[in-house]
PDB file of C-alpha atoms in Angstrom:
ATOM      1  CA  UNK E 199     -31.819 -24.139   7.642  1.00  0.00           C
ATOM      2  CA  UNK E 200     -34.299 -25.946   5.391  1.00  0.00           C
ATOM      3  CA  UNK E 201     -36.986 -24.037   3.530  1.00  0.00           C
ATOM      4  CA  UNK E 202     -39.563 -26.491   4.908  1.00  0.00           C
ATOM      5  CA  UNK E 203     -38.687 -25.661   8.524  1.00  0.00           C
ATOM      6  CA  UNK E 204     -38.747 -21.941   7.779  1.00  0.00           C
ATOM      7  CA  UNK E 205     -42.201 -22.336   6.189  1.00  0.00           C
ATOM      8  CA  UNK E 206     -43.509 -24.203   9.235  1.00  0.00           C
ATOM      9  CA  UNK E 207     -42.086 -21.507  11.516  1.00  0.00           C
ATOM     10  CA  UNK E 208     -43.722 -18.740   9.443  1.00  0.00           C
ATOM     11  CA  UNK E 209     -47.081 -20.529   9.563  1.00  0.00           C
ATOM     12  CA  UNK E 210     -46.805 -20.796  13.341  1.00  0.00           C
ATOM     13  CA  UNK E 211     -46.021 -17.059  13.532  1.00  0.00           C
ATOM     14  CA  UNK E 212     -49.017 -16.266  11.339  1.00  0.00           C
ATOM     15  CA  UNK E 213     -51.268 -18.335  13.597  1.00  0.00           C
ATOM     16  CA  UNK E 214     -50.027 -16.376  16.611  1.00  0.00           C
ATOM     17  CA  UNK E 215     -51.236 -13.047  15.238  1.00  0.00           C
ATOM     18  CA  UNK E 216     -53.090 -10.954  17.768  1.00  0.00           C
ATOM     19  CA  UNK E 217     -52.395  -8.717  20.750  1.00  0.00           C
ATOM     20  CA  UNK E 218     -53.711 -10.950  23.506  1.00  0.00           C
ATOM     21  CA  UNK E 219     -51.196 -12.255  26.117  1.00  0.00           C
ATOM     22  CA  UNK E 220     -51.210 -15.851  24.820  1.00  0.00           C
ATOM     23  CA  UNK E 221     -50.474 -14.793  21.226  1.00  0.00           C
ATOM     24  CA  UNK E 222     -47.615 -12.607  22.398  1.00  0.00           C
ATOM     25  CA  UNK E 223     -46.237 -15.449  24.514  1.00  0.00           C
ATOM     26  CA  UNK E 224     -46.350 -17.799  21.491  1.00  0.00           C
ATOM     27  CA  UNK E 225     -44.595 -15.239  19.268  1.00  0.00           C
ATOM     28  CA  UNK E 226     -41.895 -14.676  21.866  1.00  0.00           C
ATOM     29  CA  UNK E 227     -41.263 -18.439  22.161  1.00  0.00           C
ATOM     30  CA  UNK E 228     -41.113 -18.799  18.366  1.00  0.00           C
ATOM     31  CA  UNK E 229     -38.630 -15.918  18.080  1.00  0.00           C
ATOM     32  CA  UNK E 230     -36.344 -17.532  20.669  1.00  0.00           C
ATOM     33  CA  UNK E 231     -36.632 -20.830  18.731  1.00  0.00           C
ATOM     34  CA  UNK E 232     -35.693 -18.996  15.531  1.00  0.00           C
ATOM     35  CA  UNK E 233     -32.496 -17.779  17.179  1.00  0.00           C
ATOM     36  CA  UNK E 234     -31.651 -21.248  18.546  1.00  0.00           C
ATOM     37  CA  UNK E 235     -32.177 -23.001  15.170  1.00  0.00           C
ATOM     38  CA  UNK E 236     -30.800 -20.314  12.869  1.00  0.00           C
ATOM     39  CA  UNK E 237     -34.108 -19.389  11.242  1.00  0.00           C
ATOM     40  CA  UNK E 238     -33.884 -15.932   9.704  1.00  0.00           C
ATOM     41  CA  UNK E 239     -36.668 -13.619  10.799  1.00  0.00           C
ATOM     42  CA  UNK E 240     -38.054 -10.765   8.702  1.00  0.00           C
ATOM     43  CA  UNK E 241     -37.204  -7.326  10.159  1.00  0.00           C
ATOM     44  CA  UNK E 242     -40.778  -6.701  11.244  1.00  0.00           C
ATOM     45  CA  UNK E 243     -40.745  -9.893  13.357  1.00  0.00           C
ATOM     46  CA  UNK E 244     -37.842  -8.685  15.485  1.00  0.00           C
ATOM     47  CA  UNK E 245     -38.659  -6.819  18.657  1.00  0.00           C
ATOM     48  CA  UNK E 246     -37.154  -6.539  22.109  1.00  0.00           C
ATOM     49  CA  UNK E 247     -38.479  -8.839  24.812  1.00  0.00           C
ATOM     50  CA  UNK E 248     -37.339 -10.365  28.096  1.00  0.00           C
ATOM     51  CA  UNK E 249     -38.196 -13.756  29.560  1.00  0.00           C
ATOM     52  CA  UNK E 250     -37.871 -14.336  33.318  1.00  0.00           C
ATOM     53  CA  UNK E 251     -38.035 -17.707  35.057  1.00  0.00           C
ATOM     54  CA  UNK E 252     -38.058 -18.503  38.752  1.00  0.00           C
ATOM     55  CA  UNK E 253     -38.190 -21.795  40.685  1.00  0.00           C
ATOM     56  CA  UNK E 254     -38.191 -22.721  44.369  1.00  0.00           C
ATOM     57  CA  UNK E 255     -35.901 -25.677  45.136  1.00  0.00           C
ATOM     58  CA  UNK E 256     -37.595 -26.193  48.517  1.00  0.00           C
ATOM     59  CA  UNK E 257     -40.914 -26.949  46.774  1.00  0.00           C
ATOM     60  CA  UNK E 258     -41.616 -30.441  45.382  1.00  0.00           C
ATOM     61  CA  UNK E 259     -42.975 -28.931  42.171  1.00  0.00           C
ATOM     62  CA  UNK E 260     -40.683 -25.889  42.030  1.00  0.00           C
ATOM     63  CA  UNK E 261     -43.744 -23.652  42.327  1.00  0.00           C
ATOM     64  CA  UNK E 262     -43.066 -20.122  43.571  1.00  0.00           C
ATOM     65  CA  UNK E 263     -45.304 -18.345  46.072  1.00  0.00           C
ATOM     66  CA  UNK E 264     -47.101 -15.258  44.744  1.00  0.00           C
ATOM     67  CA  UNK E 265     -45.341 -13.026  47.283  1.00  0.00           C
ATOM     68  CA  UNK E 266     -41.940 -14.293  46.108  1.00  0.00           C
ATOM     69  CA  UNK E 267     -42.882 -13.819  42.452  1.00  0.00           C
ATOM     70  CA  UNK E 268     -43.992 -10.238  43.067  1.00  0.00           C
ATOM     71  CA  UNK E 269     -40.826  -9.497  45.039  1.00  0.00           C
ATOM     72  CA  UNK E 270     -38.689 -10.940  42.224  1.00  0.00           C
ATOM     73  CA  UNK E 271     -40.337  -8.767  39.563  1.00  0.00           C
ATOM     74  CA  UNK E 272     -39.838  -5.682  41.753  1.00  0.00           C
ATOM     75  CA  UNK E 273     -36.161  -6.550  42.184  1.00  0.00           C
ATOM     76  CA  UNK E 274     -35.653  -6.949  38.431  1.00  0.00           C
ATOM     77  CA  UNK E 275     -37.435  -3.654  37.726  1.00  0.00           C
ATOM     78  CA  UNK E 276     -35.360  -1.862  40.369  1.00  0.00           C
ATOM     79  CA  UNK E 277     -32.061  -3.242  39.060  1.00  0.00           C
ATOM     80  CA  UNK E 278     -32.926  -2.349  35.446  1.00  0.00           C
ATOM     81  CA  UNK E 279     -34.029   1.195  36.357  1.00  0.00           C
ATOM     82  CA  UNK E 280     -30.824   1.700  38.371  1.00  0.00           C
ATOM     83  CA  UNK E 281     -28.557   0.602  35.506  1.00  0.00           C
ATOM     84  CA  UNK E 282     -30.519   2.597  32.938  1.00  0.00           C
ATOM     85  CA  UNK E 283     -30.227   5.761  35.067  1.00  0.00           C
ATOM     86  CA  UNK E 284     -26.482   5.276  35.509  1.00  0.00           C
ATOM     87  CA  UNK E 285     -25.967   5.065  31.747  1.00  0.00           C
ATOM     88  CA  UNK E 286     -28.400   7.881  30.996  1.00  0.00           C
ATOM     89  CA  UNK E 287     -26.853  10.298  33.517  1.00  0.00           C
ATOM     90  CA  UNK E 288     -23.302   8.853  33.254  1.00  0.00           C
ATOM     91  CA  UNK E 289     -23.009   8.167  36.981  1.00  0.00           C
ATOM     92  CA  UNK E 290     -20.641   5.744  38.707  1.00  0.00           C
ATOM     93  CA  UNK E 291     -23.370   4.779  41.173  1.00  0.00           C
ATOM     94  CA  UNK E 292     -27.087   5.341  41.707  1.00  0.00           C
ATOM     95  CA  UNK E 293     -28.351   5.031  45.266  1.00  0.00           C
ATOM     96  CA  UNK E 294     -31.739   6.739  44.903  1.00  0.00           C
ATOM     97  CA  UNK E 295     -34.427   6.072  42.300  1.00  0.00           C
ATOM     98  CA  UNK E 296     -37.428   8.292  41.538  1.00  0.00           C
ATOM     99  CA  UNK E 297     -40.718   7.588  39.806  1.00  0.00           C
ATOM    100  CA  UNK E 298     -39.300   9.228  36.665  1.00  0.00           C
ATOM    101  CA  UNK E 299     -36.433   6.688  36.633  1.00  0.00           C
ATOM    102  CA  UNK E 300     -38.936   3.842  36.767  1.00  0.00           C
ATOM    103  CA  UNK E 301     -41.042   5.459  34.023  1.00  0.00           C
ATOM    104  CA  UNK E 302     -38.044   5.730  31.698  1.00  0.00           C
ATOM    105  CA  UNK E 303     -37.037   2.080  32.159  1.00  0.00           C
ATOM    106  CA  UNK E 304     -40.455   0.490  32.575  1.00  0.00           C
ATOM    107  CA  UNK E 305     -40.993  -3.250  32.145  1.00  0.00           C
ATOM    108  CA  UNK E 306     -44.495  -4.441  31.228  1.00  0.00           C
ATOM    109  CA  UNK E 307     -45.625  -8.011  31.908  1.00  0.00           C
ATOM    110  CA  UNK E 308     -47.078  -9.233  28.617  1.00  0.00           C
ATOM    111  CA  UNK E 309     -47.791 -12.851  29.587  1.00  0.00           C
ATOM    112  CA  UNK E 310     -47.208 -15.243  32.465  1.00  0.00           C
ATOM    113  CA  UNK E 311     -47.275 -18.929  33.292  1.00  0.00           C
ATOM    114  CA  UNK E 312     -46.166 -20.890  36.371  1.00  0.00           C
ATOM    115  CA  UNK E 313     -42.801 -19.433  37.386  1.00  0.00           C
ATOM    116  CA  UNK E 314     -42.274 -17.717  34.020  1.00  0.00           C
ATOM    117  CA  UNK E 315     -42.980 -14.241  32.655  1.00  0.00           C
ATOM    118  CA  UNK E 316     -42.593 -12.625  29.249  1.00  0.00           C
ATOM    119  CA  UNK E 317     -41.838  -8.941  29.720  1.00  0.00           C
ATOM    120  CA  UNK E 318     -42.178  -6.229  27.090  1.00  0.00           C
ATOM    121  CA  UNK E 319     -39.510  -3.539  26.821  1.00  0.00           C
ATOM    122  CA  UNK E 320     -41.785  -1.177  24.927  1.00  0.00           C
ATOM    123  CA  UNK E 321     -43.362   1.721  26.772  1.00  0.00           C
ATOM    124  CA  UNK E 322     -47.184   1.827  26.416  1.00  0.00           C
ATOM    125  CA  UNK E 323     -48.976   4.574  24.518  1.00  0.00           C
ATOM    126  CA  UNK E 324     -49.216   7.595  26.834  1.00  0.00           C
ATOM    127  CA  UNK E 325     -50.634  11.083  26.879  1.00  0.00           C
ATOM    128  CA  UNK E 326     -48.568  13.927  25.444  1.00  0.00           C
ATOM    129  CA  UNK E 327     -47.637  15.261  28.890  1.00  0.00           C
ATOM    130  CA  UNK E 328     -46.247  11.904  30.116  1.00  0.00           C
ATOM    131  CA  UNK E 329     -42.843  11.936  31.773  1.00  0.00           C
ATOM    132  CA  UNK E 330     -41.768   8.974  29.617  1.00  0.00           C
ATOM    133  CA  UNK E 331     -39.463   9.943  26.775  1.00  0.00           C
ATOM    134  CA  UNK E 332     -39.410   8.498  23.266  1.00  0.00           C
ATOM    135  CA  UNK E 333     -36.170   6.758  24.227  1.00  0.00           C
ATOM    136  CA  UNK E 334     -37.609   4.729  27.136  1.00  0.00           C
ATOM    137  CA  UNK E 335     -37.394   1.470  25.187  1.00  0.00           C
ATOM    138  CA  UNK E 336     -33.694   2.056  24.519  1.00  0.00           C
ATOM    139  CA  UNK E 337     -32.863   2.792  28.160  1.00  0.00           C
ATOM    140  CA  UNK E 338     -34.828  -0.233  29.343  1.00  0.00           C
ATOM    141  CA  UNK E 339     -33.013  -2.510  26.914  1.00  0.00           C
ATOM    142  CA  UNK E 340     -29.632  -1.097  28.012  1.00  0.00           C
ATOM    143  CA  UNK E 341     -30.496  -1.731  31.675  1.00  0.00           C
ATOM    144  CA  UNK E 342     -31.624  -5.302  30.990  1.00  0.00           C
ATOM    145  CA  UNK E 343     -28.516  -6.102  28.917  1.00  0.00           C
ATOM    146  CA  UNK E 344     -26.177  -4.677  31.593  1.00  0.00           C
ATOM    147  CA  UNK E 345     -27.880  -6.803  34.256  1.00  0.00           C
ATOM    148  CA  UNK E 346     -27.834 -10.049  32.255  1.00  0.00           C
ATOM    149  CA  UNK E 347     -24.175  -9.618  31.271  1.00  0.00           C
ATOM    150  CA  UNK E 348     -23.190  -9.029  34.895  1.00  0.00           C
ATOM    151  CA  UNK E 349     -24.736 -12.356  35.980  1.00  0.00           C
ATOM    152  CA  UNK E 350     -23.380 -15.899  35.428  1.00  0.00           C
ATOM    153  CA  UNK E 351     -24.196 -17.549  32.118  1.00  0.00           C
ATOM    154  CA  UNK E 352     -24.815 -20.950  33.734  1.00  0.00           C
ATOM    155  CA  UNK E 353     -24.033 -22.998  36.862  1.00  0.00           C
ATOM    156  CA  UNK E 354     -20.385 -23.462  35.856  1.00  0.00           C
ATOM    157  CA  UNK E 355     -19.630 -19.832  35.012  1.00  0.00           C
ATOM    158  CA  UNK E 356     -17.376 -19.014  37.973  1.00  0.00           C
ATOM    159  CA  UNK E 357     -15.399 -16.443  35.977  1.00  0.00           C
ATOM    160  CA  UNK E 358     -18.402 -14.138  35.751  1.00  0.00           C
ATOM    161  CA  UNK E 359     -18.899 -14.388  39.506  1.00  0.00           C
ATOM    162  CA  UNK E 360     -15.250 -13.401  40.020  1.00  0.00           C
ATOM    163  CA  UNK E 361     -15.569 -10.476  37.604  1.00  0.00           C
ATOM    164  CA  UNK E 362     -18.207  -8.844  39.832  1.00  0.00           C
ATOM    165  CA  UNK E 363     -15.304  -7.822  42.100  1.00  0.00           C
ATOM    166  CA  UNK E 364     -14.143  -5.320  39.473  1.00  0.00           C
ATOM    167  CA  UNK E 365     -17.566  -4.180  38.236  1.00  0.00           C
ATOM    168  CA  UNK E 366     -18.632  -0.568  38.600  1.00  0.00           C
ATOM    169  CA  UNK E 367     -20.396   0.399  41.864  1.00  0.00           C
ATOM    170  CA  UNK E 368     -23.796   0.691  40.162  1.00  0.00           C
ATOM    171  CA  UNK E 369     -23.550  -2.794  38.640  1.00  0.00           C
ATOM    172  CA  UNK E 370     -22.606  -4.245  42.023  1.00  0.00           C
ATOM    173  CA  UNK E 371     -25.566  -2.469  43.583  1.00  0.00           C
ATOM    174  CA  UNK E 372     -27.943  -3.698  40.847  1.00  0.00           C
ATOM    175  CA  UNK E 373     -26.797  -7.317  41.274  1.00  0.00           C
ATOM    176  CA  UNK E 374     -27.300  -6.885  45.018  1.00  0.00           C
ATOM    177  CA  UNK E 375     -30.864  -5.717  44.276  1.00  0.00           C
ATOM    178  CA  UNK E 376     -31.474  -9.062  42.632  1.00  0.00           C
ATOM    179  CA  UNK E 377     -29.733 -11.546  44.963  1.00  0.00           C
ATOM    180  CA  UNK E 378     -29.989  -9.966  48.425  1.00  0.00           C
ATOM    181  CA  UNK E 379     -31.761 -12.129  50.954  1.00  0.00           C
ATOM    182  CA  UNK E 380     -34.166 -10.437  53.348  1.00  0.00           C
ATOM    183  CA  UNK E 381     -34.211 -13.183  56.012  1.00  0.00           C
ATOM    184  CA  UNK E 382     -33.311 -16.796  56.681  1.00  0.00           C
ATOM    185  CA  UNK E 383     -36.990 -17.661  56.284  1.00  0.00           C
ATOM    186  CA  UNK E 384     -36.998 -16.524  52.663  1.00  0.00           C
ATOM    187  CA  UNK E 385     -36.542 -19.503  50.299  1.00  0.00           C
ATOM    188  CA  UNK E 386     -33.536 -19.724  47.995  1.00  0.00           C
ATOM    189  CA  UNK E 387     -34.778 -19.360  44.427  1.00  0.00           C
ATOM    190  CA  UNK E 388     -33.169 -20.282  41.129  1.00  0.00           C
ATOM    191  CA  UNK E 389     -33.652 -17.615  38.504  1.00  0.00           C
ATOM    192  CA  UNK E 390     -32.899 -17.149  34.829  1.00  0.00           C
ATOM    193  CA  UNK E 391     -33.232 -14.163  32.524  1.00  0.00           C
ATOM    194  CA  UNK E 392     -32.977 -13.898  28.755  1.00  0.00           C
ATOM    195  CA  UNK E 393     -33.325 -10.940  26.433  1.00  0.00           C
ATOM    196  CA  UNK E 394     -33.826 -10.808  22.705  1.00  0.00           C
ATOM    197  CA  UNK E 395     -32.496  -7.430  21.601  1.00  0.00           C
ATOM    198  CA  UNK E 396     -34.012  -5.392  18.776  1.00  0.00           C
ATOM    199  CA  UNK E 397     -30.918  -6.377  16.755  1.00  0.00           C
ATOM    200  CA  UNK E 398     -31.909 -10.052  17.129  1.00  0.00           C
ATOM    201  CA  UNK E 399     -29.049 -10.900  19.522  1.00  0.00           C
ATOM    202  CA  UNK E 400     -30.111 -13.197  22.384  1.00  0.00           C
ATOM    203  CA  UNK E 401     -28.409 -13.040  25.796  1.00  0.00           C
ATOM    204  CA  UNK E 402     -29.081 -15.397  28.692  1.00  0.00           C
ATOM    205  CA  UNK E 403     -28.029 -15.729  32.317  1.00  0.00           C
ATOM    206  CA  UNK E 404     -28.964 -17.827  35.321  1.00  0.00           C
ATOM    207  CA  UNK E 405     -28.311 -17.733  39.056  1.00  0.00           C
ATOM    208  CA  UNK E 406     -28.569 -20.817  41.258  1.00  0.00           C
ATOM    209  CA  UNK E 407     -28.986 -20.587  45.053  1.00  0.00           C
ATOM    210  CA  UNK E 408     -25.282 -21.502  45.392  1.00  0.00           C
ATOM    211  CA  UNK E 409     -24.236 -18.709  43.052  1.00  0.00           C
ATOM    212  CA  UNK E 410     -26.538 -16.199  44.750  1.00  0.00           C
ATOM    213  CA  UNK E 411     -24.889 -17.007  48.080  1.00  0.00           C
ATOM    214  CA  UNK E 412     -21.384 -16.511  46.603  1.00  0.00           C
ATOM    215  CA  UNK E 413     -22.421 -13.218  44.989  1.00  0.00           C
ATOM    216  CA  UNK E 414     -23.800 -11.928  48.312  1.00  0.00           C
ATOM    217  CA  UNK E 415     -20.495 -12.757  50.012  1.00  0.00           C
ATOM    218  CA  UNK E 416     -18.473 -10.991  47.295  1.00  0.00           C
ATOM    219  CA  UNK E 417     -20.707  -7.929  47.341  1.00  0.00           C
ATOM    220  CA  UNK E 418     -20.339  -7.652  51.128  1.00  0.00           C
ATOM    221  CA  UNK E 419     -16.522  -7.422  50.951  1.00  0.00           C
ATOM    222  CA  UNK E 420     -15.024  -3.943  51.194  1.00  0.00           C
ATOM    223  CA  UNK E 421     -12.910  -2.636  48.308  1.00  0.00           C
ATOM    224  CA  UNK E 422      -9.757  -0.730  49.264  1.00  0.00           C
ATOM    225  CA  UNK E 423      -6.634   0.727  47.684  1.00  0.00           C
ATOM    226  CA  UNK E 424      -8.566   2.060  44.710  1.00  0.00           C
ATOM    227  CA  UNK E 425      -6.683   3.726  41.922  1.00  0.00           C
ATOM    228  CA  UNK E 426      -6.455   4.486  38.218  1.00  0.00           C
ATOM    229  CA  UNK E 427      -3.588   3.327  36.013  1.00  0.00           C
ATOM    230  CA  UNK E 428      -2.768   3.971  32.355  1.00  0.00           C
ATOM    231  CA  UNK E 429      -0.983   1.267  30.385  1.00  0.00           C
ATOM    232  CA  UNK E 430      -0.295   0.295  26.785  1.00  0.00           C
ATOM    233  CA  UNK E 431      -1.011  -3.211  25.681  1.00  0.00           C
ATOM    234  CA  UNK E 432      -2.608  -5.459  23.106  1.00  0.00           C
ATOM    235  CA  UNK E 433      -6.278  -6.257  23.499  1.00  0.00           C
ATOM    236  CA  UNK E 434      -6.180  -9.970  22.726  1.00  0.00           C
ATOM    237  CA  UNK E 435      -9.570 -11.195  23.881  1.00  0.00           C
ATOM    238  CA  UNK E 436     -13.126 -10.357  24.871  1.00  0.00           C
ATOM    239  CA  UNK E 437     -15.948 -12.422  26.322  1.00  0.00           C
ATOM    240  CA  UNK E 438     -18.690 -10.416  24.698  1.00  0.00           C
ATOM    241  CA  UNK E 439     -21.592 -11.961  26.594  1.00  0.00           C
ATOM    242  CA  UNK E 440     -19.913 -11.780  29.994  1.00  0.00           C
ATOM    243  CA  UNK E 441     -18.166  -8.380  29.719  1.00  0.00           C
ATOM    244  CA  UNK E 442     -14.638  -9.609  30.448  1.00  0.00           C
ATOM    245  CA  UNK E 443     -11.634  -8.155  28.586  1.00  0.00           C
ATOM    246  CA  UNK E 444      -8.108  -9.577  28.222  1.00  0.00           C
ATOM    247  CA  UNK E 445      -5.087  -7.275  27.805  1.00  0.00           C
ATOM    248  CA  UNK E 446      -1.528  -8.391  27.039  1.00  0.00           C
ATOM    249  CA  UNK E 447       0.958  -5.965  28.593  1.00  0.00           C
ATOM    250  CA  UNK E 448       4.751  -5.883  28.916  1.00  0.00           C
ATOM    251  CA  UNK E 449       6.696  -9.151  28.685  1.00  0.00           C
ATOM    252  CA  UNK E 450       3.676 -11.178  27.608  1.00  0.00           C
ATOM    253  CA  UNK E 451       1.873 -10.766  30.946  1.00  0.00           C
ATOM    254  CA  UNK E 452      -1.915 -10.820  30.605  1.00  0.00           C
ATOM    255  CA  UNK E 453      -4.463  -9.121  32.817  1.00  0.00           C
ATOM    256  CA  UNK E 454      -8.238  -9.341  32.601  1.00  0.00           C
ATOM    257  CA  UNK E 455     -11.158  -7.577  34.175  1.00  0.00           C
ATOM    258  CA  UNK E 456     -14.624  -6.096  33.742  1.00  0.00           C
ATOM    259  CA  UNK E 457     -15.763  -3.950  30.803  1.00  0.00           C
ATOM    260  CA  UNK E 458     -19.205  -2.344  30.724  1.00  0.00           C
ATOM    261  CA  UNK E 459     -21.569  -2.296  27.752  1.00  0.00           C
ATOM    262  CA  UNK E 460     -20.705   1.269  26.695  1.00  0.00           C
ATOM    263  CA  UNK E 461     -17.061   0.315  25.955  1.00  0.00           C
ATOM    264  CA  UNK E 462     -17.739  -2.978  24.176  1.00  0.00           C
ATOM    265  CA  UNK E 463     -17.683  -1.426  20.641  1.00  0.00           C
ATOM    266  CA  UNK E 464     -14.337   0.271  21.357  1.00  0.00           C
ATOM    267  CA  UNK E 465     -12.826  -3.015  22.577  1.00  0.00           C
ATOM    268  CA  UNK E 466     -14.054  -4.865  19.470  1.00  0.00           C
ATOM    269  CA  UNK E 467     -12.578  -2.197  17.179  1.00  0.00           C
ATOM    270  CA  UNK E 468      -9.168  -2.495  18.876  1.00  0.00           C
ATOM    271  CA  UNK E 469      -8.923  -6.288  19.249  1.00  0.00           C
ATOM    272  CA  UNK E 470      -5.446  -7.543  18.358  1.00  0.00           C
ATOM    273  CA  UNK E 471      -4.144  -3.949  18.326  1.00  0.00           C
ATOM    274  CA  UNK E 472      -1.860  -2.174  20.766  1.00  0.00           C
ATOM    275  CA  UNK E 473      -3.676   0.695  22.427  1.00  0.00           C
ATOM    276  CA  UNK E 474      -3.441   2.902  25.502  1.00  0.00           C
ATOM    277  CA  UNK E 475      -6.081   2.079  28.079  1.00  0.00           C
ATOM    278  CA  UNK E 476      -7.126   3.403  31.460  1.00  0.00           C
ATOM    279  CA  UNK E 477      -7.972   0.948  34.212  1.00  0.00           C
ATOM    280  CA  UNK E 478      -9.691   1.414  37.550  1.00  0.00           C
ATOM    281  CA  UNK E 479      -8.043  -0.890  40.098  1.00  0.00           C
ATOM    282  CA  UNK E 480      -9.332  -2.411  43.332  1.00  0.00           C
ATOM    283  CA  UNK E 481      -8.077  -4.685  46.076  1.00  0.00           C
ATOM    284  CA  UNK E 482     -10.712  -6.710  47.888  1.00  0.00           C
ATOM    285  CA  UNK E 483     -10.276  -7.063  51.657  1.00  0.00           C
ATOM    286  CA  UNK E 484     -12.230  -9.658  53.633  1.00  0.00           C
ATOM    287  CA  UNK E 485     -13.441  -9.114  57.195  1.00  0.00           C
ATOM    288  CA  UNK E 486     -10.470 -11.224  58.336  1.00  0.00           C
ATOM    289  CA  UNK E 487      -8.128  -8.647  56.800  1.00  0.00           C
ATOM    290  CA  UNK E 488      -6.941 -10.907  53.974  1.00  0.00           C
ATOM    291  CA  UNK E 489      -6.435  -8.991  50.716  1.00  0.00           C
ATOM    292  CA  UNK E 490      -7.087 -10.280  47.205  1.00  0.00           C
ATOM    293  CA  UNK E 491      -5.030  -9.850  44.067  1.00  0.00           C
ATOM    294  CA  UNK E 492      -5.562  -6.562  42.221  1.00  0.00           C
ATOM    295  CA  UNK E 493      -8.804  -6.385  40.205  1.00  0.00           C
ATOM    296  CA  UNK E 494      -9.299  -4.283  37.072  1.00  0.00           C
ATOM    297  CA  UNK E 495     -12.139  -2.440  35.337  1.00  0.00           C
ATOM    298  CA  UNK E 496     -11.645  -0.924  31.897  1.00  0.00           C
ATOM    299  CA  UNK E 497     -12.748   2.729  31.868  1.00  0.00           C
ATOM    300  CA  UNK E 498     -11.056   4.061  28.710  1.00  0.00           C
ATOM    301  CA  UNK E 499      -9.844   2.613  25.392  1.00  0.00           C
ATOM    302  CA  UNK E 500      -7.868   5.117  23.319  1.00  0.00           C
ATOM    303  CA  UNK E 501     -10.045   8.236  23.359  1.00  0.00           C
ATOM    304  CA  UNK E 502     -13.284   6.378  24.116  1.00  0.00           C
ATOM    305  CA  UNK E 503     -14.390   6.820  27.759  1.00  0.00           C
ATOM    306  CA  UNK E 504     -16.780   4.548  29.651  1.00  0.00           C
ATOM    307  CA  UNK E 505     -20.233   5.956  30.348  1.00  0.00           C
ATOM    308  CA  UNK E 506     -19.894   4.551  33.903  1.00  0.00           C
ATOM    309  CA  UNK E 507     -17.053   6.690  35.330  1.00  0.00           C
ATOM    310  CA  UNK E 508     -14.754   5.820  38.208  1.00  0.00           C
ATOM    311  CA  UNK E 509     -16.309   6.750  41.522  1.00  0.00           C
ATOM    312  CA  UNK E 510     -16.745   6.017  45.194  1.00  0.00           C
ATOM    313  CA  UNK E 511     -17.504   2.419  46.075  1.00  0.00           C
ATOM    314  CA  UNK E 512     -20.984   1.118  46.758  1.00  0.00           C
ATOM    315  CA  UNK E 513     -22.169   0.687  50.330  1.00  0.00           C
ATOM    316  CA  UNK E 514     -24.837  -2.012  50.425  1.00  0.00           C
TER     317      UNK E 514
END
């Protein structure tokens, strides 16, 4: 990237100094632009932030009603708190959330425009007896990343929609938090989420009304014939942003399935190596009785165990 462009970017960042919502919104937009155009940011410029967008296809302008916007933010907060609690307590599923769970994975709206919000992952300064721990930012970021990786990357990402079949119960429940439809009167909304991690990595996802409908159908299907199998094979692929692993087993046969965030480092370390893995298996059964092919979720690589253990299925 040219020095001239970097200089212009730095000047724009300098002009956005300040703690007011508009300055923070400008800095967030500039940091996303830096990632898109390969502009290196100084360490102090990197922070965690989430951007949420929502649009109503039934509206001529795409404008979203205030009630829908508020409901959407509540759904995102609930899904993030649920995923953060599952990782923090190492639970296969989380059905009940307390005020402490929301405190430890709190999202703060830093700035907003029509149909778009910039959300801080940092916990605000609190009194010494606050229930929020010093690690609240970390748990919030983990919850946001888990949610974004479980959702489609774009309108053509059907593989991510299929992988939800083999996701852990808590991830299925969190996605249901986001896409469930209360009534036929509620409009179908298009949504997108992006996160810029403290490391500088940017992850994005989007859900169209069509995809939301498919996800609801998949989440409503019962999972039967659950089991755990141990196999040896070569890990020959990983979709890092979508949490899908590929394993070559006997006679060149390849299987793929879902891998949660806590096992991603172990998969990367063992790529192109033969290793013993443990898989949780499912068969999906529709209301008609028709069964799917076997689905897989990676729960152990070598000696590294997933922080989302095998468990009873989610009842939505």
